[in-house]
Short mmCIF file of C-alpha atoms and ligand atoms in Angstrom, two decimals:
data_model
loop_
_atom_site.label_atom_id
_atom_site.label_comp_id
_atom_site.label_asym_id
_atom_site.label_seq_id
_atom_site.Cartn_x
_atom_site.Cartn_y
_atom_site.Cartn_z
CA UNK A 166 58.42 63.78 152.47
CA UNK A 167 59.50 60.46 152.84
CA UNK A 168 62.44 60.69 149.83
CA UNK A 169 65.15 58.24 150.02
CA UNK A 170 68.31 58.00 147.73
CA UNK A 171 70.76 55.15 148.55
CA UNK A 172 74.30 57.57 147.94
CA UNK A 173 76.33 57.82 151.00
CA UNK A 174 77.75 55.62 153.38
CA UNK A 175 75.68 53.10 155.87
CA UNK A 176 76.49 50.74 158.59
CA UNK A 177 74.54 47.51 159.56
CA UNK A 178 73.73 45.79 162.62
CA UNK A 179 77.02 43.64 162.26
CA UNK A 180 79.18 46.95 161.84
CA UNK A 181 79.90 46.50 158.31
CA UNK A 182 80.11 49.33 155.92
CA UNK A 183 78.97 50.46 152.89
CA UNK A 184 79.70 53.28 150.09
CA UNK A 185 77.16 53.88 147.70
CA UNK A 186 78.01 55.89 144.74
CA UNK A 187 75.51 58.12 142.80
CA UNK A 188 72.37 56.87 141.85
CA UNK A 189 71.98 57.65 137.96
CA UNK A 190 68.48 58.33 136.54
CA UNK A 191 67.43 54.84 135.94
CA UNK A 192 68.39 54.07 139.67
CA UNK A 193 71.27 52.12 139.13
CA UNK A 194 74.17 52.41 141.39
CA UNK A 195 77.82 51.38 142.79
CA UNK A 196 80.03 51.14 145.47
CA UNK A 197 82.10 49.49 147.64
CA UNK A 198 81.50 47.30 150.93
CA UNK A 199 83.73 46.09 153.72
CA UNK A 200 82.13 43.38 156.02
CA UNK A 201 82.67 43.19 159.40
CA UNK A 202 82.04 39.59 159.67
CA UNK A 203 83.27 36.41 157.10
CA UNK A 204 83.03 32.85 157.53
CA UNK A 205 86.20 32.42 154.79
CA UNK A 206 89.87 31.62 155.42
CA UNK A 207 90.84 34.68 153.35
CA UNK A 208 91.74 37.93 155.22
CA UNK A 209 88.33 40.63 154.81
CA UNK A 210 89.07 42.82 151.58
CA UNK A 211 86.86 45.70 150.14
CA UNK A 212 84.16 44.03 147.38
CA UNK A 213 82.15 46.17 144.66
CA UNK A 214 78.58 46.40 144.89
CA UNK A 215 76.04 47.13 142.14
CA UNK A 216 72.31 47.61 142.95
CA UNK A 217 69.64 49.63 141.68
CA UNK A 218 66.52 51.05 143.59
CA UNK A 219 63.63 52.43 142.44
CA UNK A 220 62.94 56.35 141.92
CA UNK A 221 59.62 56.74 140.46
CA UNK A 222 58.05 56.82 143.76
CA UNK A 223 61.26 57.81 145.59
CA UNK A 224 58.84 57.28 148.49
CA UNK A 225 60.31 54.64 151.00
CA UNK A 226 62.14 52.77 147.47
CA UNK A 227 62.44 49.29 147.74
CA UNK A 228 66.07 47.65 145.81
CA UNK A 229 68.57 45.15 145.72
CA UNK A 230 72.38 44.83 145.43
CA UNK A 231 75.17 41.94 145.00
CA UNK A 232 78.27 42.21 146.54
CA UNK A 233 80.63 39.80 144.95
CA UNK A 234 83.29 39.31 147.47
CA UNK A 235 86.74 39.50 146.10
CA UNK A 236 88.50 37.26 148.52
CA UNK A 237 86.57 34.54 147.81
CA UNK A 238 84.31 32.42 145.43
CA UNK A 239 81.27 34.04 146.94
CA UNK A 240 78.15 36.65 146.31
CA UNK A 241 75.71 37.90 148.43
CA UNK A 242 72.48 39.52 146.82
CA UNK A 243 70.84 41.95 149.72
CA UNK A 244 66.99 43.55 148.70
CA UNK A 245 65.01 45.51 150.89
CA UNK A 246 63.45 48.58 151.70
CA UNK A 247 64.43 52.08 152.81
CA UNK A 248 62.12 53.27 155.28
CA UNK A 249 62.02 57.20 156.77
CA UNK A 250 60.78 58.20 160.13
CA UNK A 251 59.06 61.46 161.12
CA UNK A 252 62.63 63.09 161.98
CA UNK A 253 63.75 61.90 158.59
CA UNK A 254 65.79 59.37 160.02
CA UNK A 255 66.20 56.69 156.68
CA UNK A 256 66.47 52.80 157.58
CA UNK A 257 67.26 49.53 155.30
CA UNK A 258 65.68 46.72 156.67
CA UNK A 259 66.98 43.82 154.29
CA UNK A 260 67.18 40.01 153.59
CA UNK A 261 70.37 38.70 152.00
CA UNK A 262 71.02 35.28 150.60
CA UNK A 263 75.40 34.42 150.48
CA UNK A 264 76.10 32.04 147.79
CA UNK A 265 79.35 30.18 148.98
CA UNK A 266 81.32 27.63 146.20
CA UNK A 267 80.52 24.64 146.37
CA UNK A 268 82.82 21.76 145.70
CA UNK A 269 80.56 19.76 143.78
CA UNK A 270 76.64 19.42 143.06
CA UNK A 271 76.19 17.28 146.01
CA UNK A 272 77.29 19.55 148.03
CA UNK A 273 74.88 22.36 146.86
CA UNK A 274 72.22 22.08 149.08
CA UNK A 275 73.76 23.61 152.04
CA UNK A 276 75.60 26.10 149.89
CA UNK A 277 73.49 28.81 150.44
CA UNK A 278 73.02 30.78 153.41
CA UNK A 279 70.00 33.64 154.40
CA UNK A 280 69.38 35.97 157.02
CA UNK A 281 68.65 39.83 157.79
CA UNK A 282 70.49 43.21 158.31
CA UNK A 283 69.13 46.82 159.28
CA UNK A 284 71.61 49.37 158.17
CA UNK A 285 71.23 53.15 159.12
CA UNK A 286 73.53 56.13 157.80
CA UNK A 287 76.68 57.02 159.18
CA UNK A 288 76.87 60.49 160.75
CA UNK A 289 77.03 63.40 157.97
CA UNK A 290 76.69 61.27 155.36
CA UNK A 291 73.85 62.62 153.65
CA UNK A 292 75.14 63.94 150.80
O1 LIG B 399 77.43 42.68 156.41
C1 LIG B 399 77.21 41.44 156.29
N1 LIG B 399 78.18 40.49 156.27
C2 LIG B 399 77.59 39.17 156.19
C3 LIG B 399 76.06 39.45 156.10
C4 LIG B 399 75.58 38.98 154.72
S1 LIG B 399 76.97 39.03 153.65
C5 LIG B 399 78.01 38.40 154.93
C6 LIG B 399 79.48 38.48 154.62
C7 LIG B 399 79.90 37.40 153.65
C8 LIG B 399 81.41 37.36 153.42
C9 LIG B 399 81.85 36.03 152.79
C10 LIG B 399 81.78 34.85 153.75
O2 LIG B 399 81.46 35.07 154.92
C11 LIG B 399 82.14 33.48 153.31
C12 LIG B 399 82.98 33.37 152.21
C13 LIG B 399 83.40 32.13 151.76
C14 LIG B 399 82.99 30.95 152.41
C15 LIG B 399 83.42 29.69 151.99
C16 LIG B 399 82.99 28.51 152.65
C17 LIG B 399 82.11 28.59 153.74
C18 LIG B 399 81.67 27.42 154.41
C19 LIG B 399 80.81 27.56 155.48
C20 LIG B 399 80.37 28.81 155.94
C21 LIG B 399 80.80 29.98 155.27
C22 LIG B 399 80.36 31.26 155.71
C23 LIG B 399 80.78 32.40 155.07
C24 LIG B 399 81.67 32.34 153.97
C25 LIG B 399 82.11 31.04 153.51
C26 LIG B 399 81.68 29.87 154.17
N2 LIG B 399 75.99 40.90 156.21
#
């Protein structure tokens, strides 16, 4: 069947990675990412995600996550879908949205930035 729970660890398109934790019985979950790409000054650290995805159906599960980065003022909110192949083969396609400070209101029209990322699991990871 086409059953897909988010736990484990996934890379995207860009090479970042991500941990997901368990996913508790209301579909809520943690973890950690590490991106492989930032537009800030700041050296790259680990930031915390929390997400939830749906597990009534369990069948191809859509969800959503923030990350908020933790070296700087800035969150990026990723939803999508998990989709399964015939081998069993589970891809995210999602659409993100990174919400960057902004010095003042004026500013804040050009303070927010969208675009895609497919993410697949890493080797073994299925657990
Ligand atoms: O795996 C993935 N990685 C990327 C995509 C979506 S999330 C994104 C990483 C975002 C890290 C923070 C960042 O780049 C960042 C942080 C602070 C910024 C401050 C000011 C900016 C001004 C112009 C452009 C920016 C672009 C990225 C920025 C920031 C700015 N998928």
């Amino acid at each position: 069947e086409k059953k897909c729970i988010l736990s484990g660890v996934w890379q995207n398109d860009l090479g970042s990675n991500m941990t997901i934790s368990a996913v508790n019985e209301a579909g809520q979950f943690s973890g950690l990412y590490l991106t492989a790409v930032s537009g800030a000054e700041k050296p790259i650290l680990v930031s915390p995600i929390n997400g939830s995805q749906h597990i009534d159906s369990l069948e191809q599960p859509t969800f959503g996550f923030t990350v908020q980065w933790t070296f700087s003022d800035s969150t990026t909110v990723f939803v999508g879908q998990c989709f399964v192949d015939k081998h069993g083969k589970e891809t995210l396609q999602t659409m993100w949205l990174l919400r960057v400070k902004a010095r003042s209101a004026e500013n804040n029209w050009n303070a927010t930035m969208v675009g895609t990322n497919i993410f697949t699991r890493i080797k073994g990871q299925n657990l």
